[in-house]
Every structure is written in C-alpha cells, then in structure tokens.
Amino acid sequence: MTAPRTTPPGPHATTSPGQHATTPPGPHATAPPDPHATTSPGLRAATPPGPKATTPPDPHATTSPGPHATAPPGPRAAGLSVLRHRRLSVLVHRRSVAVAVMLLALLAGVMLLSACVGQTYVPPAQVWRVLRGEPDLVVGELRLPRIVLGALVGAALGLSGALVQSVTRNPLASPDVIGVGHGAAAATVLALATGTVASPGALPAVSVAGGLGAAALVYVLAWRHGMQPTRFVLTGVGIGVALSAVVQLYLTESELAAAEQVKLWLTGSLNGRGWTQATPLAWVLLLGLPALVWASRALRPLGLDADTASALGVRVQRTRLGLTVLGVVLAATATGAAGPIGFVALTAPQLARRLTRTPQLPLAGSAATGAIIVVAADLVARTALPPLEIPVGALTSLVGGPYLLWLLGREPGRGARASR
C-alpha cells in the first residue's frame, strides 16, 4: 500500500483555521488581509484589523444640537453686555465701564489731594466740611474753584481730542493741530490790540469765537467732494502756522504790559480763575450730554472705511461734520476758560484707549483721563517750586512733547494708513 503523497501548498492555497496541520510558511504564506472578509465568531483565528474607513464630512450636512452642544459665543464672550429697557437697548463694553469707574475714583482722589496740599496743609476733614457748606478762604475761595475748573477743562479737552481723532482716524490729530487753539489766541490778541474788549472777563467769549472761526475756515478749505481726513489735518496745520505768526507779530510790536498779559494767557494757566470761568464750561458740558450720547453711537460705524459705513446706512459726511463741530465747541470753550493747554487733547484719548483695549476711542474714559491730567498737572505746578507757580499749560507741554515722540516712533505710518 502506497503512502499518500503530500504536495506543498501553492501561493494561493488557504488553510482552514480549524485544522491542526501546520505548513511551514513559504515566502508568500502571509497574505494581506481582505478588508471585506468576515470571520465567523466561532472560529478562534483572529483577523488583523484593517484600516478604519473615514468618510469626509459633508459641508452641507446639518447636525441638530444635542443636550451638551455649545452655542456660539455671544456678546458676553467679546466683553460686551446688552442693557435693555423696554424698547431701548444699549451695548456696553464691560471693561470700559470698569476703567471709567476706576478713573473717576482716581480723579476724586487727585482732587482731594489737590485741595489738601499747598503752601498750607488742610486736613481732609476740613475739606469735607467745606464741601458741606462751611465757609473757608483757602479751600472754598482759592483751591476748590480752581480744581473744579481744571477738571472741567481736562474733561472737555479729552472729549474733544477723542472726537477729532476719531473723525480724522489719526492718533496724532487734536484740536491743537487743526488750529482751534491758534484761532482762539489770534482772536484774543486782535481784541486786545484793537481795544475791542473793555474788560478781561469778555476774553473767554472772544477766544471761543476765534476757535470756532478757525475751525470753520479749516473745514471749508479742506472740503473737496467731501471732508477728507488727511486734507483736514494738513489744512489745519497750515492755518495754525499762519495764525501763530499773527500772535508773534503782536507780541513783538505791542507794549510790555500787554505782551506779558497775552503771553501768560497763551501758556494756559488756572491761576486767578474760578467760578466765573467754570460755570459757562459746565453748562456747555451739561447741555452737550445728549450730543455726546449720539456721538458714542456714531463713532462705531466710522471706525470702518467710508464705503462700508455708507453701505450700513451711515451718512458719513454729515456724521463727520456733526462730530467735528461738537469737538471744536468743547475745545474752544475749554481754551476760552483757561487758555490753550497743550497736549491734553492729544494724550488723553490714547491713554484711555490703552486702558480699555477697545477698537474705538472711549469718550467717558477720555474725559476722565483728561481731567486727571489737568488736575494733577496743576497740583504739581502749584507745589513744585513754591512760591513760584508754573503755568499748567507749560507743564503739560513739557510732558506731552516726549509722549508725542514716543507715539511717532511706536506707530509709524498708522495715521496715514488709517486716513486712506
């Protein structure tokens, strides 16, 4: 009887997993797994897992949100809150509100310190009694009117700078640049030279008229198929230089007493000023509150380019004109009350913007920052070199000059790009 002959398996031979016979593996014994092969669960042989099939996502497929689905971030995720009262809704930036409250608290502290410190120290308890109506010569008659005027002037200049910089979209623009201060100075000088003003109390009204007239002249000359921010700033610089030449000509040709009076006014000072100058400025700020509320809403679309703002339904030229007029009125009134105090309108909005981290200049933060700058500068000017008092405008210019150089070096070309 002949033994059965064993034939070695071919390259395509398969062995049932239930058999115990083993065949030495050849070079082609291992075959790649078939992804479509199925193995009976009763068999012990394991098929190596194949690659998982992945289906590309359908861009048009919609998935219903489950109970744990995360909603897209709303206004609160961006630091915003919506305040609603009946049919009125206001969008509020929470950090801006917190910064404004902090700046107001700081302003109150600086004002209290300025009321206490001087050639004679007054305790805070005495200041509180004066605020409640107790008469006092040092605090009630000398320091308090000056401090309130400084806070009002700084707030008006901060608001004016924020409005002008928002309209021109240039962080280097301010009412000083567009000729408001130079117009007020030129009008005051001409009034003194011609004898038009009989009493010094009428000088603030003359300076307000001069500032408004200079700004109107700049706006008319810069108008060409609309108000272009770059032309507006450059025209203001040219008009300011011309008006400054008028002032210098008067100083060189006038008598010494009149020249000293004008020179002191040109530096900007709170010395000798009080409720007479503070009351008109306070009324201007109070009556301008509705316009400032409108301005805070109008500044948001103006942060975009002109075409986009027009597509959103904003009348760009009318809005720019309204914001410019409001800013010029505030700056001219502040200049008439205390003289041209430089660099406050330039620095206050930018400092407030860095504190709030908002894309647009905050009006409330700019007003509080400007008030702090003027009150603190006046405090230093009164107490740095006693009994000599430095004009507050000279001190702000001394600090603002290096700040302007720092701003030019930090943001080169930004104003030019923004005004396109």
Short mmCIF file of C-alpha atoms in Angstrom, two decimals:
data_model
loop_
_atom_site.label_atom_id
_atom_site.label_comp_id
_atom_site.label_asym_id
_atom_site.label_seq_id
_atom_site.Cartn_x
_atom_site.Cartn_y
_atom_site.Cartn_z
CA MET A 1 0.00 0.00 0.00
CA THR A 2 1.43 3.24 -1.10
CA ALA A 3 1.56 6.23 1.35
CA PRO A 4 -0.24 9.40 0.20
CA ARG A 5 1.92 11.95 -1.36
CA THR A 6 1.98 15.44 0.24
CA THR A 7 2.01 18.38 -2.09
CA PRO A 8 3.41 21.65 -0.78
CA PRO A 9 0.82 24.43 -0.81
CA GLY A 10 0.85 26.92 -3.61
CA PRO A 11 0.97 30.63 -3.19
CA HIS A 12 -2.84 30.90 -3.23
CA ALA A 13 -3.63 27.89 -1.03
CA THR A 14 -5.68 28.60 2.13
CA THR A 15 -5.83 26.52 5.26
CA SER A 16 -8.94 26.30 7.34
CA PRO A 17 -8.40 27.82 10.76
CA GLY A 18 -9.93 24.76 12.40
CA GLN A 19 -7.30 22.31 11.11
CA HIS A 20 -4.29 21.40 13.26
CA ALA A 21 -1.94 20.67 10.46
CA THR A 22 0.74 23.22 10.06
CA THR A 23 2.51 24.04 6.91
CA PRO A 24 5.87 25.71 7.00
CA PRO A 25 5.42 29.19 5.71
CA GLY A 26 6.73 29.97 2.33
CA PRO A 27 7.77 33.27 1.02
CA HIS A 28 4.17 34.06 0.07
CA ALA A 29 2.45 32.40 3.03
CA THR A 30 1.23 35.69 4.55
CA ALA A 31 -1.38 37.44 2.50
CA PRO A 32 -2.61 40.96 3.16
CA PRO A 33 -5.94 40.95 4.97
CA ASP A 34 -9.01 41.40 2.89
CA PRO A 35 -10.95 44.37 4.23
CA HIS A 36 -14.22 42.78 3.06
CA ALA A 37 -13.55 39.34 4.59
CA THR A 38 -15.76 38.26 7.52
CA THR A 39 -14.79 35.73 10.14
CA SER A 40 -17.24 33.53 11.88
CA PRO A 41 -17.39 34.27 15.63
CA GLY A 42 -17.00 30.58 16.43
CA LEU A 43 -13.55 30.35 14.97
CA ARG A 44 -10.52 31.09 17.10
CA ALA A 45 -8.46 32.59 14.35
CA ALA A 46 -8.26 36.38 14.56
CA THR A 47 -8.12 38.52 11.51
CA PRO A 48 -5.86 41.55 11.91
CA PRO A 49 -7.96 44.69 11.92
CA GLY A 50 -7.96 46.64 8.71
CA PRO A 51 -7.74 50.41 8.44
CA LYS A 52 -10.77 52.30 9.66
CA ALA A 53 -12.77 53.78 6.89
CA THR A 54 -13.30 57.50 7.24
CA THR A 55 -15.98 59.43 5.44
CA PRO A 56 -15.25 63.04 4.53
CA PRO A 57 -17.69 65.47 6.19
CA ASP A 58 -20.48 66.83 4.09
CA PRO A 59 -20.23 70.62 4.08
CA HIS A 60 -23.99 70.90 3.53
CA ALA A 61 -24.96 68.47 6.26
CA THR A 62 -26.73 69.93 9.30
CA THR A 63 -26.48 68.37 12.70
CA SER A 64 -29.10 69.01 15.32
CA PRO A 65 -27.55 70.24 18.56
CA GLY A 66 -27.61 67.76 21.37
CA PRO A 67 -28.19 68.49 25.02
CA HIS A 68 -24.49 69.25 25.54
CA ALA A 69 -23.96 71.30 22.39
CA THR A 70 -22.04 74.54 22.86
CA ALA A 71 -23.67 77.67 21.49
CA PRO A 72 -21.59 80.15 19.53
CA PRO A 73 -20.14 82.92 21.69
CA GLY A 74 -22.49 85.86 22.12
CA PRO A 75 -21.76 89.45 23.14
CA ARG A 76 -20.60 88.41 26.60
CA ALA A 77 -17.76 86.36 25.08
CA ALA A 78 -16.41 89.54 23.47
CA GLY A 79 -16.60 91.54 26.70
CA LEU A 80 -19.92 93.15 25.78
CA SER A 81 -23.26 93.30 27.52
CA VAL A 82 -26.64 94.44 26.26
CA LEU A 83 -28.73 96.59 28.58
CA ARG A 84 -32.42 96.64 27.64
CA HIS A 85 -35.18 98.83 28.98
CA ARG A 86 -38.48 98.47 27.14
CA ARG A 87 -37.65 99.33 23.52
CA LEU A 88 -34.26 100.83 24.30
CA SER A 89 -31.15 98.65 24.15
CA VAL A 90 -27.57 99.77 24.77
CA LEU A 91 -24.41 97.80 24.00
CA VAL A 92 -21.93 98.24 26.86
CA HIS A 93 -18.27 97.24 26.96
CA ARG A 94 -17.73 95.89 30.45
CA ARG A 95 -14.01 96.71 30.64
CA SER A 96 -14.68 100.29 29.53
CA VAL A 97 -17.23 100.72 32.31
CA ALA A 98 -14.82 99.29 34.88
CA VAL A 99 -11.99 101.54 33.66
CA ALA A 100 -14.27 104.61 33.72
CA VAL A 101 -15.28 103.88 37.32
CA MET A 102 -11.64 103.38 38.28
CA LEU A 103 -10.63 106.65 36.60
CA LEU A 104 -13.43 108.56 38.33
CA ALA A 105 -12.28 107.21 41.70
CA LEU A 106 -8.70 108.24 40.86
CA LEU A 107 -9.93 111.69 39.81
CA ALA A 108 -11.74 112.11 43.14
CA GLY A 109 -8.54 111.18 44.99
CA VAL A 110 -6.41 113.62 42.98
CA MET A 111 -8.92 116.42 43.54
CA LEU A 112 -8.96 115.73 47.27
CA LEU A 113 -5.16 115.72 47.38
CA SER A 114 -5.03 118.99 45.46
CA ALA A 115 -7.48 120.56 47.92
CA CYS A 116 -5.38 119.46 50.89
CA VAL A 117 -1.85 120.18 49.65
CA GLY A 118 -0.42 123.65 49.10
CA GLN A 119 1.50 126.31 50.96
CA THR A 120 -0.73 125.47 53.92
CA TYR A 121 -1.91 121.90 54.53
CA VAL A 122 -5.63 121.41 55.06
CA PRO A 123 -6.83 118.09 56.54
CA PRO A 124 -9.40 116.07 54.56
CA ALA A 125 -11.96 116.52 57.37
CA GLN A 126 -11.84 120.29 56.86
CA VAL A 127 -12.23 119.84 53.11
CA TRP A 128 -15.31 117.69 53.73
CA ARG A 129 -16.82 120.37 55.97
CA VAL A 130 -16.20 122.99 53.27
CA LEU A 131 -17.99 120.76 50.74
CA ARG A 132 -20.94 120.61 53.10
CA GLY A 133 -21.19 124.40 53.20
CA GLU A 134 -18.78 125.63 55.87
CA PRO A 135 -17.02 128.83 54.70
CA ASP A 136 -13.26 128.66 54.28
CA LEU A 137 -10.96 131.08 52.49
CA VAL A 138 -8.17 128.71 51.43
CA VAL A 139 -10.27 125.77 50.27
CA GLY A 140 -13.61 127.34 49.39
CA GLU A 141 -12.38 130.52 47.72
CA LEU A 142 -8.94 129.68 46.31
CA ARG A 143 -8.43 125.97 45.74
CA LEU A 144 -11.86 124.47 45.11
CA PRO A 145 -12.90 126.72 42.16
CA ARG A 146 -9.51 126.17 40.56
CA ILE A 147 -9.71 122.39 40.97
CA VAL A 148 -13.24 122.21 39.54
CA LEU A 149 -12.25 124.36 36.59
CA GLY A 150 -9.22 122.16 35.93
CA ALA A 151 -11.37 119.02 35.95
CA LEU A 152 -13.91 120.58 33.56
CA VAL A 153 -11.21 121.85 31.20
CA GLY A 154 -9.48 118.47 31.15
CA ALA A 155 -12.74 116.62 30.52
CA ALA A 156 -13.67 118.95 27.65
CA LEU A 157 -10.22 118.65 26.07
CA GLY A 158 -10.24 114.85 26.42
CA LEU A 159 -13.65 114.59 24.77
CA SER A 160 -12.62 116.99 22.02
CA GLY A 161 -9.45 115.05 21.29
CA ALA A 162 -11.34 111.74 21.12
CA LEU A 163 -13.87 113.18 18.66
CA VAL A 164 -11.29 114.82 16.39
CA GLN A 165 -9.03 111.76 16.35
CA SER A 166 -11.99 109.51 15.55
CA VAL A 167 -13.11 111.72 12.66
CA THR A 168 -9.63 112.03 11.18
CA ARG A 169 -8.69 108.42 12.09
CA ASN A 170 -5.30 109.77 13.10
CA PRO A 171 -3.87 109.36 16.63
CA LEU A 172 -1.66 112.40 16.09
CA ALA A 173 -4.58 114.75 15.41
CA SER A 174 -6.05 117.02 18.07
CA PRO A 175 -7.84 120.38 18.29
CA ASP A 176 -4.42 122.00 18.68
CA VAL A 177 -3.37 120.58 15.32
CA ILE A 178 -6.45 121.74 13.39
CA GLY A 179 -5.98 125.34 14.54
CA VAL A 180 -8.56 125.75 17.32
CA GLY A 181 -6.04 126.95 19.92
CA HIS A 182 -4.26 129.20 17.43
CA GLY A 183 -7.57 130.71 16.33
CA ALA A 184 -8.55 131.44 19.91
CA ALA A 185 -5.15 133.00 20.60
CA ALA A 186 -5.28 135.15 17.45
CA ALA A 187 -8.78 136.41 18.27
CA THR A 188 -7.73 137.32 21.80
CA VAL A 189 -4.64 139.14 20.57
CA LEU A 190 -6.61 141.11 17.97
CA ALA A 191 -9.23 142.05 20.58
CA LEU A 192 -6.55 143.36 22.91
CA ALA A 193 -4.69 145.16 20.13
CA THR A 194 -7.74 146.97 18.76
CA GLY A 195 -9.30 147.69 22.14
CA THR A 196 -12.49 145.85 21.26
CA VAL A 197 -12.66 144.15 24.66
CA ALA A 198 -13.11 146.60 27.51
CA SER A 199 -12.93 144.08 30.37
CA PRO A 200 -10.82 140.94 30.77
CA GLY A 201 -13.99 138.98 31.58
CA ALA A 202 -15.03 139.11 27.92
CA LEU A 203 -11.84 137.46 26.69
CA PRO A 204 -13.19 133.88 27.02
CA ALA A 205 -16.10 134.67 24.69
CA VAL A 206 -13.70 136.21 22.17
CA SER A 207 -11.40 133.18 22.29
CA VAL A 208 -14.35 130.81 21.77
CA ALA A 209 -15.41 132.78 18.72
CA GLY A 210 -11.85 132.72 17.39
CA GLY A 211 -11.53 128.96 17.83
CA LEU A 212 -14.84 128.28 16.10
CA GLY A 213 -13.93 130.64 13.26
CA ALA A 214 -10.55 128.98 12.70
CA ALA A 215 -12.08 125.50 12.67
CA ALA A 216 -14.78 126.64 10.21
CA LEU A 217 -12.11 128.10 7.91
CA VAL A 218 -10.12 124.86 8.03
CA TYR A 219 -13.22 122.80 7.26
CA VAL A 220 -14.18 124.95 4.27
CA LEU A 221 -10.68 124.93 2.80
CA ALA A 222 -10.34 121.16 3.30
CA TRP A 223 -13.68 120.39 1.65
CA ARG A 224 -13.37 118.80 -1.77
CA HIS A 225 -16.20 116.43 -2.69
CA GLY A 226 -16.45 115.68 1.00
CA MET A 227 -14.24 116.12 4.02
CA GLN A 228 -11.05 114.12 3.61
CA PRO A 229 -9.29 113.49 6.95
CA THR A 230 -5.78 113.94 5.57
CA ARG A 231 -6.61 117.26 3.89
CA PHE A 232 -8.39 118.38 7.04
CA VAL A 233 -5.34 117.81 9.24
CA LEU A 234 -2.86 119.33 6.79
CA THR A 235 -5.05 122.39 6.21
CA GLY A 236 -5.36 122.82 9.97
CA VAL A 237 -1.60 122.74 10.36
CA GLY A 238 -1.20 125.44 7.71
CA ILE A 239 -3.89 127.69 9.20
CA GLY A 240 -2.39 127.22 12.66
CA VAL A 241 1.05 128.31 11.47
CA ALA A 242 -0.43 131.44 9.86
CA LEU A 243 -2.40 132.38 12.97
CA SER A 244 0.63 131.74 15.16
CA ALA A 245 2.56 134.25 13.05
CA VAL A 246 -0.14 136.84 13.77
CA VAL A 247 0.27 136.28 17.51
CA GLN A 248 4.05 136.53 17.34
CA LEU A 249 3.81 139.76 15.36
CA TYR A 250 1.60 141.29 18.05
CA LEU A 251 3.97 140.21 20.83
CA THR A 252 6.93 141.88 19.15
CA GLU A 253 5.12 145.16 18.37
CA SER A 254 2.96 145.65 21.48
CA GLU A 255 3.81 147.25 24.80
CA LEU A 256 5.43 145.23 27.53
CA ALA A 257 2.41 145.04 29.86
CA ALA A 258 0.03 143.92 27.13
CA ALA A 259 2.55 141.44 25.77
CA GLU A 260 3.03 139.90 29.22
CA GLN A 261 -0.71 139.52 29.64
CA VAL A 262 -1.08 137.78 26.29
CA LYS A 263 1.99 135.65 26.91
CA LEU A 264 0.61 134.42 30.22
CA TRP A 265 -2.71 133.58 28.61
CA LEU A 266 -1.01 131.71 25.76
CA THR A 267 0.75 129.32 28.14
CA GLY A 268 -2.53 128.22 29.69
CA SER A 269 -2.98 128.69 33.42
CA LEU A 270 -5.60 128.17 36.13
CA ASN A 271 -4.11 130.83 38.37
CA GLY A 272 -6.62 133.53 39.24
CA ARG A 273 -9.53 131.71 37.63
CA GLY A 274 -12.58 130.33 39.38
CA TRP A 275 -16.35 130.00 39.21
CA THR A 276 -16.70 132.77 36.61
CA GLN A 277 -14.86 130.66 34.03
CA ALA A 278 -16.05 127.27 35.30
CA THR A 279 -19.81 127.97 35.12
CA PRO A 280 -20.09 128.50 31.32
CA LEU A 281 -17.94 125.44 30.64
CA ALA A 282 -20.07 123.33 32.99
CA TRP A 283 -23.23 124.40 31.17
CA VAL A 284 -21.68 123.55 27.79
CA LEU A 285 -20.78 120.05 29.01
CA LEU A 286 -24.21 119.57 30.59
CA LEU A 287 -26.15 120.70 27.54
CA GLY A 288 -23.86 118.65 25.32
CA LEU A 289 -24.64 115.33 27.05
CA PRO A 290 -27.33 114.28 24.50
CA ALA A 291 -24.91 115.09 21.68
CA LEU A 292 -22.20 113.05 23.41
CA VAL A 293 -24.56 110.07 23.71
CA TRP A 294 -25.24 110.34 19.99
CA ALA A 295 -21.52 110.66 19.31
CA SER A 296 -20.72 107.46 21.22
CA ARG A 297 -23.10 105.55 18.93
CA ALA A 298 -21.99 107.33 15.76
CA LEU A 299 -18.30 106.58 16.32
CA ARG A 300 -18.74 102.79 15.93
CA PRO A 301 -19.51 102.67 12.18
CA LEU A 302 -16.99 105.44 11.49
CA GLY A 303 -14.27 103.06 12.66
CA LEU A 304 -14.82 101.26 9.35
CA ASP A 305 -13.89 102.69 5.99
CA ALA A 306 -16.20 105.22 4.36
CA ASP A 307 -17.64 102.80 1.78
CA THR A 308 -18.55 100.20 4.40
CA ALA A 309 -20.08 102.82 6.68
CA SER A 310 -22.14 104.17 3.78
CA ALA A 311 -23.31 100.64 2.94
CA LEU A 312 -24.53 100.33 6.54
CA GLY A 313 -26.71 103.40 6.05
CA VAL A 314 -24.47 105.97 7.76
CA ARG A 315 -24.32 109.45 6.26
CA VAL A 316 -20.59 109.73 6.57
CA GLN A 317 -20.10 113.40 5.69
CA ARG A 318 -22.91 114.64 7.92
CA THR A 319 -21.74 112.46 10.79
CA ARG A 320 -18.18 113.72 10.44
CA LEU A 321 -19.40 117.31 10.36
CA GLY A 322 -21.50 116.84 13.49
CA LEU A 323 -18.69 115.18 15.42
CA THR A 324 -16.19 117.85 14.32
CA VAL A 325 -18.49 120.70 15.37
CA LEU A 326 -19.05 119.08 18.76
CA GLY A 327 -15.33 118.56 19.32
CA VAL A 328 -14.45 122.10 18.24
CA VAL A 329 -17.09 123.67 20.52
CA LEU A 330 -15.73 121.74 23.52
CA ALA A 331 -12.12 122.64 22.73
CA ALA A 332 -12.88 126.31 22.07
CA THR A 333 -14.86 126.65 25.30
CA ALA A 334 -12.10 125.00 27.33
CA THR A 335 -9.49 127.23 25.67
CA GLY A 336 -11.53 130.32 26.46
CA ALA A 337 -11.78 129.31 30.11
CA ALA A 338 -8.11 128.52 30.82
CA GLY A 339 -6.11 129.37 27.73
CA PRO A 340 -4.54 126.86 25.32
CA ILE A 341 -3.40 123.91 27.47
CA GLY A 342 -1.42 121.78 25.06
CA PHE A 343 -1.18 118.03 24.55
CA VAL A 344 -4.12 117.10 26.82
CA ALA A 345 -6.44 116.52 23.89
CA LEU A 346 -3.68 114.51 22.20
CA THR A 347 -2.65 112.23 25.05
CA ALA A 348 -5.87 111.62 27.00
CA PRO A 349 -7.79 109.62 24.32
CA GLN A 350 -4.82 107.38 23.53
CA LEU A 351 -4.14 106.63 27.20
CA ALA A 352 -7.81 105.81 27.75
CA ARG A 353 -7.83 103.55 24.72
CA ARG A 354 -4.86 101.59 26.01
CA LEU A 355 -6.61 101.11 29.33
CA THR A 356 -9.93 99.97 27.88
CA ARG A 357 -8.46 97.98 24.94
CA THR A 358 -11.34 98.95 22.67
CA PRO A 359 -11.15 99.43 18.89
CA GLN A 360 -12.64 102.92 19.20
CA LEU A 361 -11.71 105.79 21.48
CA PRO A 362 -13.81 105.72 24.67
CA LEU A 363 -15.47 109.06 25.37
CA ALA A 364 -16.04 108.58 29.10
CA GLY A 365 -12.51 107.28 29.63
CA SER A 366 -11.05 110.13 27.59
CA ALA A 367 -12.94 112.73 29.64
CA ALA A 368 -11.84 111.22 32.96
CA THR A 369 -8.22 110.85 31.78
CA GLY A 370 -8.08 114.46 30.60
CA ALA A 371 -9.49 115.70 33.91
CA ILE A 372 -6.89 113.69 35.85
CA ILE A 373 -4.05 115.06 33.71
CA VAL A 374 -5.04 118.71 34.16
CA VAL A 375 -5.79 118.49 37.91
CA ALA A 376 -2.57 116.55 38.60
CA ALA A 377 -0.52 118.93 36.45
CA ASP A 378 -1.98 121.94 38.26
CA LEU A 379 -1.16 120.34 41.61
CA VAL A 380 2.46 119.85 40.56
CA ALA A 381 2.60 123.34 39.07
CA ARG A 382 1.43 124.88 42.37
CA THR A 383 3.67 122.91 44.70
CA ALA A 384 6.85 122.11 42.73
CA LEU A 385 8.64 125.47 43.13
CA PRO A 386 6.93 127.46 45.89
CA PRO A 387 6.12 130.31 45.95
CA LEU A 388 6.52 130.31 42.15
CA GLU A 389 3.61 128.82 40.18
CA ILE A 390 4.33 127.19 36.84
CA PRO A 391 1.59 127.60 34.22
CA VAL A 392 -0.20 124.29 33.83
CA GLY A 393 -0.01 124.52 30.05
CA ALA A 394 3.79 124.68 30.19
CA LEU A 395 3.89 121.56 32.35
CA THR A 396 1.55 119.55 30.12
CA SER A 397 3.57 120.56 27.07
CA LEU A 398 6.77 119.52 28.85
CA VAL A 399 5.32 116.04 29.42
CA GLY A 400 3.38 115.83 26.15
CA GLY A 401 6.35 116.52 23.88
CA PRO A 402 8.22 113.30 24.75
CA TYR A 403 4.93 111.42 24.59
CA LEU A 404 4.37 112.66 21.05
CA LEU A 405 7.85 111.50 20.03
CA TRP A 406 7.17 108.10 21.63
CA LEU A 407 3.87 107.82 19.77
CA LEU A 408 5.53 108.70 16.47
CA GLY A 409 8.20 106.06 16.99
CA ARG A 410 5.78 103.38 18.19
CA GLU A 411 3.19 103.64 15.43
CA PRO A 412 4.95 104.77 12.26
CA GLY A 413 2.61 105.39 9.36
CA ARG A 414 -0.50 104.29 11.20
CA GLY A 415 -2.27 107.59 10.89
CA ALA A 416 -1.52 107.76 7.18
CA ARG A 417 -2.86 104.28 6.58
CA ALA A 418 -5.95 104.90 8.66
CA SER A 419 -6.92 108.03 6.76
CA ARG A 420 -6.99 106.34 3.37
#
